[in-house]
PDB file of C-alpha atoms in Angstrom:
ATOM      1  CA  MET A  13     119.580 101.839 133.101  1.00  0.00           C
ATOM      2  CA  ASN A  14     116.487 101.240 131.158  1.00  0.00           C
ATOM      3  CA  ALA A  15     116.893  97.704 129.185  1.00  0.00           C
ATOM      4  CA  TYR A  16     115.501  99.056 126.140  1.00  0.00           C
ATOM      5  CA  ARG A  17     117.797 102.088 125.942  1.00  0.00           C
ATOM      6  CA  ALA A  18     121.082  99.909 125.256  1.00  0.00           C
ATOM      7  CA  LYS A  19     119.527  97.818 122.338  1.00  0.00           C
ATOM      8  CA  PRO A  20     116.075  96.943 121.219  1.00  0.00           C
ATOM      9  CA  LEU A  21     116.561  92.927 120.707  1.00  0.00           C
ATOM     10  CA  ARG A  22     119.125  90.559 121.312  1.00  0.00           C
ATOM     11  CA  TYR A  23     119.001  89.094 117.848  1.00  0.00           C
ATOM     12  CA  PRO A  24     117.986  90.508 114.474  1.00  0.00           C
ATOM     13  CA  TRP A  25     115.418  87.897 114.188  1.00  0.00           C
ATOM     14  CA  PRO A  26     112.722  89.539 111.706  1.00  0.00           C
ATOM     15  CA  PRO A  27     114.662  88.630 108.557  1.00  0.00           C
ATOM     16  CA  VAL A  28     114.802  85.399 109.914  1.00  0.00           C
ATOM     17  CA  LEU A  29     111.206  85.259 110.724  1.00  0.00           C
ATOM     18  CA  TYR A  30     110.266  86.446 107.125  1.00  0.00           C
ATOM     19  CA  ALA A  31     112.761  83.725 105.446  1.00  0.00           C
ATOM     20  CA  ALA A  32     111.098  81.007 107.586  1.00  0.00           C
ATOM     21  CA  ALA A  33     107.689  82.282 106.486  1.00  0.00           C
ATOM     22  CA  MET A  34     108.811  82.075 102.966  1.00  0.00           C
ATOM     23  CA  LEU A  35     110.149  78.593 103.411  1.00  0.00           C
ATOM     24  CA  ALA A  36     106.893  77.636 105.014  1.00  0.00           C
ATOM     25  CA  ALA A  37     104.640  78.974 102.463  1.00  0.00           C
ATOM     26  CA  VAL A  38     106.452  77.014  99.723  1.00  0.00           C
ATOM     27  CA  SER A  39     106.565  73.723 101.723  1.00  0.00           C
ATOM     28  CA  LEU A  40     102.759  73.892 102.678  1.00  0.00           C
ATOM     29  CA  GLY A  41     102.025  75.067  99.159  1.00  0.00           C
ATOM     30  CA  ARG A  42     103.505  71.398  98.170  1.00  0.00           C
ATOM     31  CA  LEU A  43     102.254  69.615 101.167  1.00  0.00           C
ATOM     32  CA  ALA A  44      98.938  71.152 101.856  1.00  0.00           C
ATOM     33  CA  PRO A  45      97.867  73.171  98.579  1.00  0.00           C
ATOM     34  CA  ILE A  46      95.090  75.844  98.608  1.00  0.00           C
ATOM     35  CA  SER A  47      93.808  75.608  95.114  1.00  0.00           C
ATOM     36  CA  VAL A  48      93.201  78.892  93.501  1.00  0.00           C
ATOM     37  CA  ALA A  49      91.712  79.689  89.912  1.00  0.00           C
ATOM     38  CA  GLN A  50      94.402  79.677  87.590  1.00  0.00           C
ATOM     39  CA  SER A  51      94.853  83.218  86.235  1.00  0.00           C
ATOM     40  CA  GLN A  52      95.321  83.938  82.413  1.00  0.00           C
ATOM     41  CA  GLY A  53      98.804  84.535  81.218  1.00  0.00           C
ATOM     42  CA  LEU A  54     101.547  86.633  82.652  1.00  0.00           C
ATOM     43  CA  ILE A  55      99.395  89.214  84.782  1.00  0.00           C
ATOM     44  CA  PRO A  56     100.169  87.527  88.223  1.00  0.00           C
ATOM     45  CA  TRP A  57     103.652  87.120  87.188  1.00  0.00           C
ATOM     46  CA  LEU A  58     104.009  90.576  86.287  1.00  0.00           C
ATOM     47  CA  ALA A  59     102.243  91.959  89.261  1.00  0.00           C
ATOM     48  CA  GLY A  60     104.119  89.667  91.658  1.00  0.00           C
ATOM     49  CA  GLY A  61     107.472  90.840  89.912  1.00  0.00           C
ATOM     50  CA  ALA A  62     106.519  94.519  90.244  1.00  0.00           C
ATOM     51  CA  LEU A  63     105.879  93.707  93.924  1.00  0.00           C
ATOM     52  CA  ILE A  64     109.216  92.319  94.332  1.00  0.00           C
ATOM     53  CA  VAL A  65     110.991  95.266  92.706  1.00  0.00           C
ATOM     54  CA  VAL A  66     109.187  97.706  94.891  1.00  0.00           C
ATOM     55  CA  ALA A  67     109.993  95.688  98.085  1.00  0.00           C
ATOM     56  CA  VAL A  68     113.597  95.545  97.246  1.00  0.00           C
ATOM     57  CA  SER A  69     113.702  99.119  96.283  1.00  0.00           C
ATOM     58  CA  LEU A  70     112.002 100.210  99.685  1.00  0.00           C
ATOM     59  CA  ASP A  71     114.333  98.071 101.499  1.00  0.00           C
ATOM     60  CA  ILE A  72     117.504  99.459  99.756  1.00  0.00           C
ATOM     61  CA  TRP A  73     116.166 103.076 100.285  1.00  0.00           C
ATOM     62  CA  ALA A  74     115.723 102.441 103.930  1.00  0.00           C
ATOM     63  CA  MET A  75     119.086 100.988 104.476  1.00  0.00           C
ATOM     64  CA  LYS A  76     120.886 103.613 102.409  1.00  0.00           C
ATOM     65  CA  THR A  77     118.736 106.271 104.689  1.00  0.00           C
ATOM     66  CA  LEU A  78     120.089 104.645 107.671  1.00  0.00           C
ATOM     67  CA  ILE A  79     123.594 104.258 106.693  1.00  0.00           C
ATOM     68  CA  GLU A  80     123.526 107.921 105.507  1.00  0.00           C
ATOM     69  CA  ARG A  81     122.318 109.167 108.987  1.00  0.00           C
ATOM     70  CA  GLN A  82     124.818 107.025 110.488  1.00  0.00           C
ATOM     71  CA  THR A  83     122.802 104.677 112.501  1.00  0.00           C
ATOM     72  CA  ALA A  84     122.221 101.212 113.160  1.00  0.00           C
ATOM     73  CA  VAL A  85     120.696  99.164 110.167  1.00  0.00           C
ATOM     74  CA  LEU A  86     120.299  95.934 111.998  1.00  0.00           C
ATOM     75  CA  PRO A  87     117.712  95.797 114.670  1.00  0.00           C
ATOM     76  CA  HIS A  88     119.570  94.508 117.380  1.00  0.00           C
ATOM     77  CA  ARG A  89     121.758  97.516 117.405  1.00  0.00           C
ATOM     78  CA  CYS A  90     121.764 100.558 119.551  1.00  0.00           C
ATOM     79  CA  SER A  91     120.311 103.547 117.365  1.00  0.00           C
ATOM     80  CA  SER A  92     122.202 106.695 117.401  1.00  0.00           C
ATOM     81  CA  HIS A  93     119.958 109.037 115.569  1.00  0.00           C
ATOM     82  CA  LEU A  94     116.119 109.112 114.871  1.00  0.00           C
ATOM     83  CA  VAL A  95     115.504 108.960 111.251  1.00  0.00           C
ATOM     84  CA  THR A  96     112.534 110.712 109.955  1.00  0.00           C
ATOM     85  CA  CYS A  97     113.486 111.289 106.340  1.00  0.00           C
ATOM     86  CA  GLY A  98     113.357 109.150 103.197  1.00  0.00           C
ATOM     87  CA  PRO A  99     111.121 106.148 103.462  1.00  0.00           C
ATOM     88  CA  PHE A 100     110.706 106.769 107.193  1.00  0.00           C
ATOM     89  CA  ARG A 101     108.600 109.756 106.420  1.00  0.00           C
ATOM     90  CA  TYR A 102     105.875 107.513 105.329  1.00  0.00           C
ATOM     91  CA  THR A 103     106.187 104.344 107.365  1.00  0.00           C
ATOM     92  CA  ARG A 104     108.062 103.730 110.526  1.00  0.00           C
ATOM     93  CA  ASN A 105     109.148 100.159 109.585  1.00  0.00           C
ATOM     94  CA  PRO A 106     109.965 100.082 105.698  1.00  0.00           C
ATOM     95  CA  THR A 107     112.129  97.382 105.686  1.00  0.00           C
ATOM     96  CA  TYR A 108     109.547  94.854 107.476  1.00  0.00           C
ATOM     97  CA  LEU A 109     107.037  96.668 105.045  1.00  0.00           C
ATOM     98  CA  GLY A 110     109.295  95.554 102.161  1.00  0.00           C
ATOM     99  CA  TYR A 111     109.568  92.040 103.443  1.00  0.00           C
ATOM    100  CA  THR A 112     105.814  91.945 103.488  1.00  0.00           C
ATOM    101  CA  ILE A 113     105.419  92.984  99.981  1.00  0.00           C
ATOM    102  CA  MET A 114     107.879  90.899  98.584  1.00  0.00           C
ATOM    103  CA  MET A 115     106.063  87.791 100.117  1.00  0.00           C
ATOM    104  CA  VAL A 116     103.033  89.223  98.606  1.00  0.00           C
ATOM    105  CA  GLY A 117     104.841  89.221  95.261  1.00  0.00           C
ATOM    106  CA  PHE A 118     106.086  85.816  95.648  1.00  0.00           C
ATOM    107  CA  GLY A 119     102.483  84.568  96.524  1.00  0.00           C
ATOM    108  CA  LEU A 120     101.194  86.070  93.115  1.00  0.00           C
ATOM    109  CA  ILE A 121     103.973  84.718  91.157  1.00  0.00           C
ATOM    110  CA  MET A 122     103.573  81.250  92.595  1.00  0.00           C
ATOM    111  CA  LEU A 123     100.114  81.391  92.914  1.00  0.00           C
ATOM    112  CA  ASN A 124     100.360  80.094  96.376  1.00  0.00           C
ATOM    113  CA  PRO A 125      97.886  81.431  98.917  1.00  0.00           C
ATOM    114  CA  TRP A 126     100.191  80.535 101.783  1.00  0.00           C
ATOM    115  CA  PHE A 127     102.280  83.479 101.127  1.00  0.00           C
ATOM    116  CA  PHE A 128      99.539  85.693 101.910  1.00  0.00           C
ATOM    117  CA  ILE A 129      98.331  83.753 105.036  1.00  0.00           C
ATOM    118  CA  LEU A 130     101.873  83.836 106.326  1.00  0.00           C
ATOM    119  CA  ALA A 131     102.739  87.246 105.416  1.00  0.00           C
ATOM    120  CA  SER A 132      99.799  88.304 107.819  1.00  0.00           C
ATOM    121  CA  ALA A 133     101.049  86.091 110.429  1.00  0.00           C
ATOM    122  CA  SER A 134     104.701  87.547 109.983  1.00  0.00           C
ATOM    123  CA  VAL A 135     103.370  91.120 110.295  1.00  0.00           C
ATOM    124  CA  ALA A 136     101.440  90.321 113.626  1.00  0.00           C
ATOM    125  CA  LEU A 137     104.385  88.508 115.222  1.00  0.00           C
ATOM    126  CA  THR A 138     107.048  91.084 113.793  1.00  0.00           C
ATOM    127  CA  THR A 139     104.749  93.808 115.467  1.00  0.00           C
ATOM    128  CA  ALA A 140     104.332  91.954 118.619  1.00  0.00           C
ATOM    129  CA  PHE A 141     107.819  90.700 119.397  1.00  0.00           C
ATOM    130  CA  ALA A 142     110.117  93.194 117.403  1.00  0.00           C
ATOM    131  CA  ILE A 143     108.462  96.397 116.748  1.00  0.00           C
ATOM    132  CA  ARG A 144     107.181  97.101 120.075  1.00  0.00           C
ATOM    133  CA  ASN A 145     110.483  96.500 121.496  1.00  0.00           C
ATOM    134  CA  GLU A 146     112.103  98.695 118.952  1.00  0.00           C
ATOM    135  CA  GLU A 147     109.748 101.382 119.638  1.00  0.00           C
ATOM    136  CA  LEU A 148     110.453 101.263 123.314  1.00  0.00           C
ATOM    137  CA  HIS A 149     114.207 101.607 122.545  1.00  0.00           C
ATOM    138  CA  LEU A 150     113.640 104.536 120.515  1.00  0.00           C
ATOM    139  CA  LEU A 151     111.275 106.231 123.024  1.00  0.00           C
ATOM    140  CA  SER A 152     113.768 105.637 125.743  1.00  0.00           C
ATOM    141  CA  ARG A 153     116.599 107.264 123.541  1.00  0.00           C
ATOM    142  CA  PHE A 154     114.580 109.875 121.876  1.00  0.00           C
ATOM    143  CA  GLY A 155     111.508 110.680 124.062  1.00  0.00           C
ATOM    144  CA  PHE A 156     109.348 113.582 122.932  1.00  0.00           C
ATOM    145  CA  GLU A 157     110.795 113.612 119.498  1.00  0.00           C
ATOM    146  CA  PHE A 158     109.983 109.835 118.904  1.00  0.00           C
ATOM    147  CA  GLU A 159     106.374 110.357 120.248  1.00  0.00           C
ATOM    148  CA  ARG A 160     105.885 113.255 117.797  1.00  0.00           C
ATOM    149  CA  TYR A 161     107.174 111.081 114.995  1.00  0.00           C
ATOM    150  CA  CYS A 162     104.875 108.201 115.947  1.00  0.00           C
ATOM    151  CA  ARG A 163     102.025 110.618 115.765  1.00  0.00           C
ATOM    152  CA  ALA A 164     102.946 111.885 112.294  1.00  0.00           C
ATOM    153  CA  THR A 165     103.740 108.451 110.847  1.00  0.00           C
ATOM    154  CA  SER A 166     101.980 105.283 110.868  1.00  0.00           C
ATOM    155  CA  ARG A 167     103.506 101.843 111.929  1.00  0.00           C
ATOM    156  CA  TRP A 168     102.941 100.094 108.622  1.00  0.00           C
ATOM    157  CA  ILE A 169     101.329 101.974 105.851  1.00  0.00           C
TER     158      ILE A 169
END
């Protein structure tokens, strides 16, 4: 039996990776701050807050869509259905995209460039170690249907 057919990951680590990246950004912002020009007033705070609202909404929409289609929400569980509706029409990884947007939002609110740097690193690590395994899982479970979906929908945006 194909190892990816049973489940894509042993542990649902992408949310943990993003949480660790956020904590590291806060810590690095205090220990090794990168100076940025202070912005006028509420603009970065409002932009960051708006991005966080978008990110949370995207995550909730993605989870709601997965639950409605009666398939796994957590990335270490076996998928029972290929979901191509809801936010999955626009991106194959809306929850991870939401986590990334949230990090950018917090970076704007805190005026901390480490959030942007570590968000980029989180995207690279999540793609290399989680998304590729998840895609192999979906390919082994849904074959041509998943290949067609990949051709029509981008991985991130």
